[in-house]
PDB file of C-alpha atoms and ligand atoms in Angstrom:
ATOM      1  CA  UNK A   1    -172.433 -78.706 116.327  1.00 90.00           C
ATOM      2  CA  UNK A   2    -169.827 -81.116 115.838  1.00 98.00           C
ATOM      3  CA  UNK A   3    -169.359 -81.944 111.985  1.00 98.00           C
ATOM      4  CA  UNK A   4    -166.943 -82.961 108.904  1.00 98.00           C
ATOM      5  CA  UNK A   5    -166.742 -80.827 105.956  1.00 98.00           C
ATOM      6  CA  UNK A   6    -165.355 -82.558 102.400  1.00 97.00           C
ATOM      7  CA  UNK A   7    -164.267 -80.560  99.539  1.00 97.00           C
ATOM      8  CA  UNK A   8    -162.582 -81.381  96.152  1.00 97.00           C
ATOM      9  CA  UNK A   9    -160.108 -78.479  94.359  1.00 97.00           C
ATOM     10  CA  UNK A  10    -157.633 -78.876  91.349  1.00 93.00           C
ATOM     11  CA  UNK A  11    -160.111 -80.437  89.379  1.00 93.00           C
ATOM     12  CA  UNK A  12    -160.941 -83.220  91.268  1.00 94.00           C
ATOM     13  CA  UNK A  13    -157.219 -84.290  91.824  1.00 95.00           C
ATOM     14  CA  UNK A  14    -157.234 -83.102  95.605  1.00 96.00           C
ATOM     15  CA  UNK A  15    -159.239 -84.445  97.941  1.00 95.00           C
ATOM     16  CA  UNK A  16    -159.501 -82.564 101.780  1.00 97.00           C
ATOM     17  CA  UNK A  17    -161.600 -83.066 105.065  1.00 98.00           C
ATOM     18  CA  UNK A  18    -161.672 -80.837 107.912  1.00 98.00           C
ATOM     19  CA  UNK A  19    -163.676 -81.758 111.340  1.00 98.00           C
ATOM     20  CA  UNK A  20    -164.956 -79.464 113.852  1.00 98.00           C
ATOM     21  CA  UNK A  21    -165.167 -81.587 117.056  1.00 98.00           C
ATOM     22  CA  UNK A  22    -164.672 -79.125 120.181  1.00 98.00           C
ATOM     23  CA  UNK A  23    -167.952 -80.961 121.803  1.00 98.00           C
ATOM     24  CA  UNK A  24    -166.368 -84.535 120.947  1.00 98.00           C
ATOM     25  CA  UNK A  25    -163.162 -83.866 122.284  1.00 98.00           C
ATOM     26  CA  UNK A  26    -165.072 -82.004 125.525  1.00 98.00           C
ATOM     27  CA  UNK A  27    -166.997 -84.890 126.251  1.00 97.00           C
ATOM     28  CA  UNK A  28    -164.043 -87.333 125.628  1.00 98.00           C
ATOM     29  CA  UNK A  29    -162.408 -85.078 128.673  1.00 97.00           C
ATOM     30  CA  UNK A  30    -165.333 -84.970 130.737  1.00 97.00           C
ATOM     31  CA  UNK A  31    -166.019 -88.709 130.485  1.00 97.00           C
ATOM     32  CA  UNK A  32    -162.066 -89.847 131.405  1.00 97.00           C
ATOM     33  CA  UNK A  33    -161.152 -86.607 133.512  1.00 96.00           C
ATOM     34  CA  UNK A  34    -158.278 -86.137 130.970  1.00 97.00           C
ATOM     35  CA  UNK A  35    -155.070 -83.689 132.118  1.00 97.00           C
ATOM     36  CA  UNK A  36    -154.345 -81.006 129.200  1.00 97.00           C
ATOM     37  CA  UNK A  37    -152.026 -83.228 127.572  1.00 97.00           C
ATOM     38  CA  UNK A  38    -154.033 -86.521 127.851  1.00 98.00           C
ATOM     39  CA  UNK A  39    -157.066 -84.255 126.394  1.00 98.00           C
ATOM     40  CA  UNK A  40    -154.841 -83.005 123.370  1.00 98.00           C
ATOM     41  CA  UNK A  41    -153.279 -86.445 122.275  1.00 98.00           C
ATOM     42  CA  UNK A  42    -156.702 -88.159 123.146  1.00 98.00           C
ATOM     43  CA  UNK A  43    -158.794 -85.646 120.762  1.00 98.00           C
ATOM     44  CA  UNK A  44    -156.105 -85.886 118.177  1.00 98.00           C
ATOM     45  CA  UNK A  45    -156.320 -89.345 118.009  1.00 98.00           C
ATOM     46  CA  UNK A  46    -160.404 -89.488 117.943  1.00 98.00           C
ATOM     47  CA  UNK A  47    -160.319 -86.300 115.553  1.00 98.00           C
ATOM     48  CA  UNK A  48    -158.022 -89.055 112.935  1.00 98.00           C
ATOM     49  CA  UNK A  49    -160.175 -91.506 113.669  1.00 98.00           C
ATOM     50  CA  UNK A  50    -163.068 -89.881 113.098  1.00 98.00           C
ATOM     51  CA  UNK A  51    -161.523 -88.254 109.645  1.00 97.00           C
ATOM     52  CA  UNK A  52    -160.640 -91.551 108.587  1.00 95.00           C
ATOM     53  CA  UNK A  53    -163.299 -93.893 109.854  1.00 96.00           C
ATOM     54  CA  UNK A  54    -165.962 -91.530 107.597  1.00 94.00           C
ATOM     55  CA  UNK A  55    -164.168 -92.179 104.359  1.00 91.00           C
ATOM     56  CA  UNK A  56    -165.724 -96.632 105.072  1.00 91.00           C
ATOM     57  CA  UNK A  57    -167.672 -97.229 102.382  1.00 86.00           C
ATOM     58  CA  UNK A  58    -169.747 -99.774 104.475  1.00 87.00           C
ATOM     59  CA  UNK A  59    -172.967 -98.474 106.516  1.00 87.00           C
ATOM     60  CA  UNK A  60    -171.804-100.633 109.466  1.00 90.00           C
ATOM     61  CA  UNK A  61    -168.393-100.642 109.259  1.00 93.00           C
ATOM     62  CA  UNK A  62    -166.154 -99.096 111.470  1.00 96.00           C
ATOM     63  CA  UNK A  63    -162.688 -97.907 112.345  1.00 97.00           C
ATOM     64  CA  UNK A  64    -160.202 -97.898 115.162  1.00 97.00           C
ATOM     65  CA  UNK A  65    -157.131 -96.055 115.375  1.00 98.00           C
ATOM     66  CA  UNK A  66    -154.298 -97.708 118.029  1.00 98.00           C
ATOM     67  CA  UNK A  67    -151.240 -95.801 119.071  1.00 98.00           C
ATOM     68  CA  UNK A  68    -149.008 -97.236 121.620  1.00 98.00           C
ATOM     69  CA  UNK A  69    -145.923 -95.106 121.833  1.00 97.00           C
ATOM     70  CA  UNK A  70    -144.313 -96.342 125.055  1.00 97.00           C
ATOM     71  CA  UNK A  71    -144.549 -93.059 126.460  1.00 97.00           C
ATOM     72  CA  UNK A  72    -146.752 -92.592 130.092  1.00 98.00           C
ATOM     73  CA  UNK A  73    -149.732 -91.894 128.146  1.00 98.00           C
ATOM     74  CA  UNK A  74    -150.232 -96.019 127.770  1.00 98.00           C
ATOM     75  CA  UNK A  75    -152.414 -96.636 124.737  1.00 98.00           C
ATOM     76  CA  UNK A  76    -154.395 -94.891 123.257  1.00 98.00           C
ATOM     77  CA  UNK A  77    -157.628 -96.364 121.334  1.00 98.00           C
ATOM     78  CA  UNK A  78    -160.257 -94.151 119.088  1.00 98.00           C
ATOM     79  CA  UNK A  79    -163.250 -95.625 117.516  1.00 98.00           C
ATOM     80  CA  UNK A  80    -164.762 -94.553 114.555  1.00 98.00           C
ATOM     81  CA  UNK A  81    -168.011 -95.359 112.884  1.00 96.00           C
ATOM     82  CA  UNK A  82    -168.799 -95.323 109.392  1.00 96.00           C
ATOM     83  CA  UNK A  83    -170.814 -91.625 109.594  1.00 96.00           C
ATOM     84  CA  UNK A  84    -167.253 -90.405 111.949  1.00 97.00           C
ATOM     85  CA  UNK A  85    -169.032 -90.800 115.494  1.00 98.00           C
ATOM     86  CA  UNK A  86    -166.204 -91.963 117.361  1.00 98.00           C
ATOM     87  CA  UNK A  87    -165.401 -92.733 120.967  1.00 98.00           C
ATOM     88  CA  UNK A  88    -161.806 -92.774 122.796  1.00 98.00           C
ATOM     89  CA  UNK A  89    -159.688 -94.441 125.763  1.00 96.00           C
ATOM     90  CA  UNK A  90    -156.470 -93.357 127.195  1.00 98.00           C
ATOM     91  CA  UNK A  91    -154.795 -95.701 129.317  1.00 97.00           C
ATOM     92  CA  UNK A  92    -152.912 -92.636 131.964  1.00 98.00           C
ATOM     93  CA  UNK A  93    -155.571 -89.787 131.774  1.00 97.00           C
ATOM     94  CA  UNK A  94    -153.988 -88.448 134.553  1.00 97.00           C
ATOM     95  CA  UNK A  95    -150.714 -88.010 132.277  1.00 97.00           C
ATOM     96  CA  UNK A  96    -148.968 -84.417 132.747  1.00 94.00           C
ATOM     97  CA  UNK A  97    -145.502 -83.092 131.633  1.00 96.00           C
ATOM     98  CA  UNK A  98    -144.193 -79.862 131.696  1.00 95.00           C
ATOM     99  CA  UNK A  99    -144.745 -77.305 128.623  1.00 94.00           C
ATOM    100  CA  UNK A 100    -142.449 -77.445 125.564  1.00 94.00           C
ATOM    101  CA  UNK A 101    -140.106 -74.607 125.311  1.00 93.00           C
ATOM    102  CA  UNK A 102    -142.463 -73.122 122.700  1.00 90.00           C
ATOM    103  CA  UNK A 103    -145.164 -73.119 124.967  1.00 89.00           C
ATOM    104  CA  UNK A 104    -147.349 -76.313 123.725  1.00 92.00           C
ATOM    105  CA  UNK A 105    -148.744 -79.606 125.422  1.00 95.00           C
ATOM    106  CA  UNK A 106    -146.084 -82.199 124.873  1.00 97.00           C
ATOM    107  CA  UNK A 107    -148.167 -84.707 123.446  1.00 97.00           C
ATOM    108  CA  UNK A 108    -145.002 -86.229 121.883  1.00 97.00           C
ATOM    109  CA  UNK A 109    -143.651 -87.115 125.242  1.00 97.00           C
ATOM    110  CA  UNK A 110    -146.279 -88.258 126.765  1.00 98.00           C
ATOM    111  CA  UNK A 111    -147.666 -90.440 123.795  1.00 98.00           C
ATOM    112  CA  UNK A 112    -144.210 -91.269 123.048  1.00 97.00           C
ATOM    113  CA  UNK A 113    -142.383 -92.509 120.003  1.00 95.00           C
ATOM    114  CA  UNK A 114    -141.080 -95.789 120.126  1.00 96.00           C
ATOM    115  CA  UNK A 115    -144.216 -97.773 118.758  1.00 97.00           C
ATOM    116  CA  UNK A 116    -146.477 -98.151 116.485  1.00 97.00           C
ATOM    117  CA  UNK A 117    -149.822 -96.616 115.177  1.00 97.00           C
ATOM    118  CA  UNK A 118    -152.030 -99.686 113.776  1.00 97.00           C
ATOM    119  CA  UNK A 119    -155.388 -98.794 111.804  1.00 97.00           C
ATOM    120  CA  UNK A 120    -158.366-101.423 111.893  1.00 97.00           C
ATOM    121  CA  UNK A 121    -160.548-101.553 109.344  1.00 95.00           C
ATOM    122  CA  UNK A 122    -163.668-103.821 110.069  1.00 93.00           C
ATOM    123  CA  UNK A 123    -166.224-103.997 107.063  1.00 89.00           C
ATOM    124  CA  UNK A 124    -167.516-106.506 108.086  1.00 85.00           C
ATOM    125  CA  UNK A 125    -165.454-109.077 105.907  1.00 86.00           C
ATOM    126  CA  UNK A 126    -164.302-112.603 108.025  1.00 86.00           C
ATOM    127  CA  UNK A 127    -161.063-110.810 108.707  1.00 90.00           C
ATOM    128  CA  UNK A 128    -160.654-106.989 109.585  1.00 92.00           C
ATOM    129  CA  UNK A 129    -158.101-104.633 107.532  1.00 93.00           C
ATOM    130  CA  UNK A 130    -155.068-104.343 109.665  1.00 95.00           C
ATOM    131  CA  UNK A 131    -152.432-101.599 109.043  1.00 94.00           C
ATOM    132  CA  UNK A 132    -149.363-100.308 111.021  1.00 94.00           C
ATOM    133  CA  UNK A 133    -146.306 -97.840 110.709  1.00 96.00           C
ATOM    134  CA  UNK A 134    -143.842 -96.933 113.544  1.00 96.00           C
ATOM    135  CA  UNK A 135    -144.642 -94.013 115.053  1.00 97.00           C
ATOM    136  CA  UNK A 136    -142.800 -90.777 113.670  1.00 96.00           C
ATOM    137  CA  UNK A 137    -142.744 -88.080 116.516  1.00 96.00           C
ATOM    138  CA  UNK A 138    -145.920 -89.057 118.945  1.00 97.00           C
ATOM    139  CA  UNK A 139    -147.733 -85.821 118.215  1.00 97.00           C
ATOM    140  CA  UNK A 140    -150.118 -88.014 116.536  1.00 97.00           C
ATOM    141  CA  UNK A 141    -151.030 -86.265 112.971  1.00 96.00           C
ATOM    142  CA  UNK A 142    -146.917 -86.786 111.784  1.00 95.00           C
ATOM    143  CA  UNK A 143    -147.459 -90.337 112.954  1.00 96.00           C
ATOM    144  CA  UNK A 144    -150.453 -90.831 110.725  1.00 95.00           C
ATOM    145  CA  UNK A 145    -148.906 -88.413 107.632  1.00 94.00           C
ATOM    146  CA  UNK A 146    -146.827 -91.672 107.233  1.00 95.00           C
ATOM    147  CA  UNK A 147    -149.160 -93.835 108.182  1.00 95.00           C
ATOM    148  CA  UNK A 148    -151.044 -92.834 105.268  1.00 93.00           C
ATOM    149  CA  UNK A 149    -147.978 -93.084 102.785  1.00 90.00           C
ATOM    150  CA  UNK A 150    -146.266 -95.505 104.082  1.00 90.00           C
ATOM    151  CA  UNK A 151    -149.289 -98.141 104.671  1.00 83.00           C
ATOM    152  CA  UNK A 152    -151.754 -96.938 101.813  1.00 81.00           C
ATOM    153  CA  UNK A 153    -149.376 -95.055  99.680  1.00 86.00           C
ATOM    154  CA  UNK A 154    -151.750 -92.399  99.501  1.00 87.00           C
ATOM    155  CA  UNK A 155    -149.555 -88.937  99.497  1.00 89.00           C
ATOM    156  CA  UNK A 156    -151.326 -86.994 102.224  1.00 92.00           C
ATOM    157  CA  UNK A 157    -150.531 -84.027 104.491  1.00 93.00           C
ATOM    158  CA  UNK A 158    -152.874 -83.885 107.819  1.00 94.00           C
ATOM    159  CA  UNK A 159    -153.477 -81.476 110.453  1.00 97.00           C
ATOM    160  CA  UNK A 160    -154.827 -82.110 114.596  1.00 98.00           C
ATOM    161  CA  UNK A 161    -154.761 -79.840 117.009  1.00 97.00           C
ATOM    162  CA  UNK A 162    -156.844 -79.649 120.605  1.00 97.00           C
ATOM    163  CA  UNK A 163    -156.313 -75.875 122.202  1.00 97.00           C
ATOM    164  CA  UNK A 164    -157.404 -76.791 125.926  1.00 95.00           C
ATOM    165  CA  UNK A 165    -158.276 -73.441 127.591  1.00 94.00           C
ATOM    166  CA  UNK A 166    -157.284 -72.240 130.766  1.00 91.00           C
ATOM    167  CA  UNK A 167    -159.853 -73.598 132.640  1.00 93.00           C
ATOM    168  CA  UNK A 168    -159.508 -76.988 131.307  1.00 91.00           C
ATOM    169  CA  UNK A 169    -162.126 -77.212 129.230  1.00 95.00           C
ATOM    170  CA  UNK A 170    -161.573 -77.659 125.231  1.00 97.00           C
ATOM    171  CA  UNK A 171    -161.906 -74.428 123.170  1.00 97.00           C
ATOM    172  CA  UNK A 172    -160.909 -75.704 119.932  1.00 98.00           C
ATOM    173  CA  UNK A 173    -160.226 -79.091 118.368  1.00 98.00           C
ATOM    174  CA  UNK A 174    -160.407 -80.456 114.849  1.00 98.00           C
ATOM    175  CA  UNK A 175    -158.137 -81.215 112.135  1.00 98.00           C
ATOM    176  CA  UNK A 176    -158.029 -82.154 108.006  1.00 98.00           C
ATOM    177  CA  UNK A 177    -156.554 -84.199 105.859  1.00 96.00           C
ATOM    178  CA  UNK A 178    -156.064 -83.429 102.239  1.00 96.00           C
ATOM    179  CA  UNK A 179    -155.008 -86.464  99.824  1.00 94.00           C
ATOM    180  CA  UNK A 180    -153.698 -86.502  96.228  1.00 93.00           C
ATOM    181  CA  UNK A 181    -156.272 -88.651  94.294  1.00 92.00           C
ATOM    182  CA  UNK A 182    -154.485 -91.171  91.622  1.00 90.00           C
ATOM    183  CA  UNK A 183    -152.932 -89.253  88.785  1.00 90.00           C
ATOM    184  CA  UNK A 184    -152.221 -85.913  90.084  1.00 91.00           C
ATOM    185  CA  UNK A 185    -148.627 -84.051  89.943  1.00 89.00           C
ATOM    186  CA  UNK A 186    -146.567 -85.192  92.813  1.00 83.00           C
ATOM    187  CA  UNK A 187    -146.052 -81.460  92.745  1.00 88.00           C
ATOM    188  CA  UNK A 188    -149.035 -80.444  93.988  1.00 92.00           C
ATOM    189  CA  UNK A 189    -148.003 -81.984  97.426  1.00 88.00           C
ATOM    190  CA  UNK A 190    -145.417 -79.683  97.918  1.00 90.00           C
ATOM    191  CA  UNK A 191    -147.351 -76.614  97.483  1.00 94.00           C
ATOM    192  CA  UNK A 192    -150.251 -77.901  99.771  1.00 94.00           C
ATOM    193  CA  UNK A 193    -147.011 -78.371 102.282  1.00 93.00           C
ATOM    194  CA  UNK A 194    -146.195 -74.839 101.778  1.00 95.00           C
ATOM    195  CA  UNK A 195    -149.783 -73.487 102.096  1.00 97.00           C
ATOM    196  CA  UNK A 196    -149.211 -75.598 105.492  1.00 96.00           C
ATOM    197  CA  UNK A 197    -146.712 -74.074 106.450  1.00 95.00           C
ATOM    198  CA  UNK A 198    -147.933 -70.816 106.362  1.00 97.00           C
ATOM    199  CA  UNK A 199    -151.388 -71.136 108.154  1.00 97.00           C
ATOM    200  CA  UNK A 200    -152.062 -69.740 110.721  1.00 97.00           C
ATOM    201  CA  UNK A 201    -152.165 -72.015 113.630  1.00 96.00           C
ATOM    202  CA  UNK A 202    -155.178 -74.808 113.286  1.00 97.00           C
ATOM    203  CA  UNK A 203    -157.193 -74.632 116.490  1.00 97.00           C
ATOM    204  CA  UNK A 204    -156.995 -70.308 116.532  1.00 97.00           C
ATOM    205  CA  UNK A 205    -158.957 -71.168 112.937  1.00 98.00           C
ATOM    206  CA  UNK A 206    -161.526 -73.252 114.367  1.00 97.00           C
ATOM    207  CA  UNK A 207    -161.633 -70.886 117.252  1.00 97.00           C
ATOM    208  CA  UNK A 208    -162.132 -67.440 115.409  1.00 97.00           C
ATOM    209  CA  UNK A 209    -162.969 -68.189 111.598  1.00 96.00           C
ATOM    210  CA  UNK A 210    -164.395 -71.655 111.482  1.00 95.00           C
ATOM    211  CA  UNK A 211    -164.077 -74.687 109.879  1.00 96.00           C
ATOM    212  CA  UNK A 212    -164.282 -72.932 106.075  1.00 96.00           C
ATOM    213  CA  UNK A 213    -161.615 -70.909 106.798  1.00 98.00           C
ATOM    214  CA  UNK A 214    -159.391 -74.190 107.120  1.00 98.00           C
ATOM    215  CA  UNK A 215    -159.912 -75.154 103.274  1.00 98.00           C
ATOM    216  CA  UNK A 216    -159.521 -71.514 102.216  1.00 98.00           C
ATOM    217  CA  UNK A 217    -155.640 -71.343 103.832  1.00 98.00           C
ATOM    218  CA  UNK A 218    -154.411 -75.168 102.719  1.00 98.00           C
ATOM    219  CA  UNK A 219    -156.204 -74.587  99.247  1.00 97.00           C
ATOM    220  CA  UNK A 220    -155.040 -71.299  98.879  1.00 97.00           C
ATOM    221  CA  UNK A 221    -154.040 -70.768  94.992  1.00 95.00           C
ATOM    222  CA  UNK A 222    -156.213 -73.748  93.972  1.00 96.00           C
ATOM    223  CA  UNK A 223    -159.832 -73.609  93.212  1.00 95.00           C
ATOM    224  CA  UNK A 224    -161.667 -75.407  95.324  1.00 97.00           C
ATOM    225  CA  UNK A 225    -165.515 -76.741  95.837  1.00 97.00           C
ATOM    226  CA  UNK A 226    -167.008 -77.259  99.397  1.00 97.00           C
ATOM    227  CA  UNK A 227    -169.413 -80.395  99.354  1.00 96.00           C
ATOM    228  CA  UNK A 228    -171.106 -82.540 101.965  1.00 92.00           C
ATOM    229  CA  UNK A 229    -171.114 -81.670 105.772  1.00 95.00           C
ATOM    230  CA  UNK A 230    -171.707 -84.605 108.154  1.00 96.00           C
ATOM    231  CA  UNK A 231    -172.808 -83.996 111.886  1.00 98.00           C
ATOM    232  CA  UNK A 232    -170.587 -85.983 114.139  1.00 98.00           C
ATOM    233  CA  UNK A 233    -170.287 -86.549 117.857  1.00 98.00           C
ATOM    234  CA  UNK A 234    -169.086 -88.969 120.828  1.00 98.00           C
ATOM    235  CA  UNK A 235    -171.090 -91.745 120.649  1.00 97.00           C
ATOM    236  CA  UNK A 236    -170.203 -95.005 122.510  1.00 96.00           C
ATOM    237  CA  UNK A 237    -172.183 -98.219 121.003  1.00 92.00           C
ATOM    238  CA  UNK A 238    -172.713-100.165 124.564  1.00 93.00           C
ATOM    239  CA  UNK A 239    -175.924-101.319 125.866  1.00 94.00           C
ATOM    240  CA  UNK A 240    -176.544-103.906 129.351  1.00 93.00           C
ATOM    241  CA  UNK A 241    -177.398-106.857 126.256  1.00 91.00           C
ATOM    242  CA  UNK A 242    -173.523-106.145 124.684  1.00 90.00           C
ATOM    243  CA  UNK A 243    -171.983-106.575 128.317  1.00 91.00           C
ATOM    244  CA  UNK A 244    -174.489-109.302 129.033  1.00 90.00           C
ATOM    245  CA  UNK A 245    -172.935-111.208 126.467  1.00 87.00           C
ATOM    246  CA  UNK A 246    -169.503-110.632 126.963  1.00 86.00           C
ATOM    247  CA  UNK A 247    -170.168-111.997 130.836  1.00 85.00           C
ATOM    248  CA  UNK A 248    -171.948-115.214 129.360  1.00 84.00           C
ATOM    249  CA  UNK A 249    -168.514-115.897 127.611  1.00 84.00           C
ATOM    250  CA  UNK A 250    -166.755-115.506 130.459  1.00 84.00           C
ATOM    251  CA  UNK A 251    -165.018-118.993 132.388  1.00 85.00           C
ATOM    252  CA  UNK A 252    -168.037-120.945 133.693  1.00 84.00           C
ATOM    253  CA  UNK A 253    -166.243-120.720 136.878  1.00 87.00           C
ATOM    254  CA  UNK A 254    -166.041-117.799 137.209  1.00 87.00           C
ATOM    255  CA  UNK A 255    -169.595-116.772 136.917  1.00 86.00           C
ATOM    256  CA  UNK A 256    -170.895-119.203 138.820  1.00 87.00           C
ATOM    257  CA  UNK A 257    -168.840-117.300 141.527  1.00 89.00           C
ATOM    258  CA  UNK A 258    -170.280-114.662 140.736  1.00 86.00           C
ATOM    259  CA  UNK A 259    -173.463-115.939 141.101  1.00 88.00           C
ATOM    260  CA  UNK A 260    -172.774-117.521 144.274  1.00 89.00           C
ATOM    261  CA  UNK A 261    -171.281-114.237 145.400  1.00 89.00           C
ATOM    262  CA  UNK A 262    -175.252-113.098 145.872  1.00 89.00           C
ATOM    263  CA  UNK A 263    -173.649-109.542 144.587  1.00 91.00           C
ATOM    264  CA  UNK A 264    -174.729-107.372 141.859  1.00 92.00           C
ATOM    265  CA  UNK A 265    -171.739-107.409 139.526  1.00 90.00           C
ATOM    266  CA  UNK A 266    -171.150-103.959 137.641  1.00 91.00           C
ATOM    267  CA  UNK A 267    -168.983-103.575 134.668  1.00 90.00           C
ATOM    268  CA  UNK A 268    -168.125 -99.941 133.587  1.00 92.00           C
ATOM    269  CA  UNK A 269    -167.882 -99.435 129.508  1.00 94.00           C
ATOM    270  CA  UNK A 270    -164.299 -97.768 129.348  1.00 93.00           C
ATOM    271  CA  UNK A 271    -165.309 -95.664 126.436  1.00 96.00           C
ATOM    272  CA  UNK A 272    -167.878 -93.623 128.012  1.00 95.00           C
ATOM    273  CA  UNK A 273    -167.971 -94.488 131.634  1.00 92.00           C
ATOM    274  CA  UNK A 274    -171.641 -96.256 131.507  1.00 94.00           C
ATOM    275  CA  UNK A 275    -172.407 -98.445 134.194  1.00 94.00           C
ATOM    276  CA  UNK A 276    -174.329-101.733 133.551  1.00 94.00           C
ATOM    277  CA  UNK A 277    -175.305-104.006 136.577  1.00 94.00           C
ATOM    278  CA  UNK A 278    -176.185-107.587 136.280  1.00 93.00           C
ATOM    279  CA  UNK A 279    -178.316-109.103 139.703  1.00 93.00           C
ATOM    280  CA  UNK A 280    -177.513-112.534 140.681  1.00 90.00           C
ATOM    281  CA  UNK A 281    -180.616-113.507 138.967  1.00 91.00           C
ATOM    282  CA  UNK A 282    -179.966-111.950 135.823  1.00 92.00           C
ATOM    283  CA  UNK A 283    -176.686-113.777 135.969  1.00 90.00           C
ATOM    284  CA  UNK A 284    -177.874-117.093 136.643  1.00 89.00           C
ATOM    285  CA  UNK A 285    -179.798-116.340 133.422  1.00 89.00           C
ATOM    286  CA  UNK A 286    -176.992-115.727 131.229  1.00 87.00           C
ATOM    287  CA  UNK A 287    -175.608-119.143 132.640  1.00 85.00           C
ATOM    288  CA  UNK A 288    -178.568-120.694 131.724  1.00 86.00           C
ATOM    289  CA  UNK A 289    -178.815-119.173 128.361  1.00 83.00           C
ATOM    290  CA  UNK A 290    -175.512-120.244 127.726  1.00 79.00           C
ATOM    291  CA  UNK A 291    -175.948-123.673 128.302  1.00 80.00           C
ATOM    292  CA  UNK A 292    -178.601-123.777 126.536  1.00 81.00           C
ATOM    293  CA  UNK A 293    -177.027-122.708 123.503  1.00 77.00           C
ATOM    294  CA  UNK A 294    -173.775-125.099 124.205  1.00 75.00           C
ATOM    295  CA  UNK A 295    -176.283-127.915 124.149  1.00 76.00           C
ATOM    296  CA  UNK A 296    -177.687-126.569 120.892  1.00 74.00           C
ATOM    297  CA  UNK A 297    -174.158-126.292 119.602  1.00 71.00           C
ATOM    298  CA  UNK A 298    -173.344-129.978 120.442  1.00 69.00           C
ATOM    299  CA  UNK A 299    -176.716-130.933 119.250  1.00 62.00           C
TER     300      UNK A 299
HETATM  301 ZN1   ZN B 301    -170.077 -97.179 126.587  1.00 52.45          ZN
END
């Protein structure tokens, strides 16, 4: 099971989450038929999100993480909600490039680096919470390291890795983040960077020890307190009534081609791949429904 672990150490001044999302990342794979490398710079991106988008303080709130790096991965879009279920897009799932000389997916070059990562935060306020840094390196958890500094000047180190096995399928993928709360030694930082560079690598971790065994190496030397795990997993929010809206808003035109057309029209959800069809009848309802409530509008 899928699931984000908290934990406070030094007395409250350091604050660190680690998620456990092999299934998530699987199913993000299986859905878009992701290559290795889209599969690795798509999970790290929904693992972030997910990290990120659990911290909302609002029940219905939710988060999306952007990167657009240039690179021929196109965009890449994650979708948190406020528990962490997230759900993911790649623009190129298809993307491949050959190994880097020490043997890892270049997620890098295919997310590529000359862009920007932009964080929405939706809380349901009039306007959303909009954030953005230029990207760092493309490998995704760099890029949002500064993110978090440089955009909510929270020091942070953070960790995502995807281990794609050699069938394809995911055998590992999580990550953490571990903040300094307001008030603690800047020093601190710098030996939670050490402890991170020393660990062993992340996804052999979540592949052999488990997620507890993730705190115990980027704590190490500090004493530390595990507290709430949340189950998480991929979970897209469409439904037929959410398209059916969208098509009512569409150009009049348009739809009454559609209509005319005497086709069903199908729309595929590009998060996970659903397919909703609307008959000609059901369409000439949402026409009608719509005028209906332009009349009431002007009324
Ligand atoms: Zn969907």
């Amino acid at each position: 099971m899928d699931r984000i672990i908290r934990a406070i150490a030094a007395d409250g001044f350091i604050n660190m989450a680690v998620i456990d999302a092999r299934d998530t990342v699987q199913r993000a794979r299986e859905i878009h038929g992701c290559s290795p490398t889209a599969c690795a710079a798509l999970g790290r991106t929904l693992c972030a999100a997910s990290l990120l988008g659990s911290t909302l303080k609002t029940e219905k709130g939710s988060l999306t993480v952007r990167v657009q790096g240039g690179g021929p991965a196109g965009i890449l879009l994650a979708v948190s909600d406020a528990q962490g279920n997230v759900r993911g897009y790649i623009d190129n799932p298809a993307v491949e490039l050959p190994l880097k000389s020490d043997g890892h997916l270049d997620v890098g070059g295919a997310v590529g680096r000359e862009g920007m990562l932009t964080v929405i935060r939706d809380v349901g306020m009039r306007e959303p919470y909009v954030g953005s840094t230029e990207l760092v390196t493309g490998e995704i958890a760099e890029d949002f390291t500064a993110y978090l500094l440089e955009s909510e000047q929270v020091p942070s180190a953070c960790g995502l890795g995807v281990l794609v096995d050699r069938d394809t399928s995911v055998r590992a993928a999580g990550g953490f983040i571990v903040q300094l709360m307001p008030g603690a030694e800047e020093k601190l930082i710098d030996e939670l960077e050490e402890n991170i560079f020393l660990m062993d690598q992340l996804t052999t971790i979540l592949d052999e020890d488990g997620a507890e065994e993730v705190f115990a190496q980027v704590l190490k030397g500090f004493s530390y307190e595990l507290l709430e795990q949340t189950p998480i997993e991929y979970r897209c929010t469409c439904s037929k009534e959410r398209f059916g809206r969208a098509l009512a808003c569409i150009d009049p035109g348009e739809l009454a081609e559609l209509i005319e057309s005497g086709e069903d029209a199908e729309i595929c959800c590009d998060f996970c791949g659903a397919r909703h069809v609307f008959t000609p009848g059901e369409l000439a309802e949402l026409a009608a429904r719509r005028e209906r409530d332009d009349d009431q509008e002007q009324a």
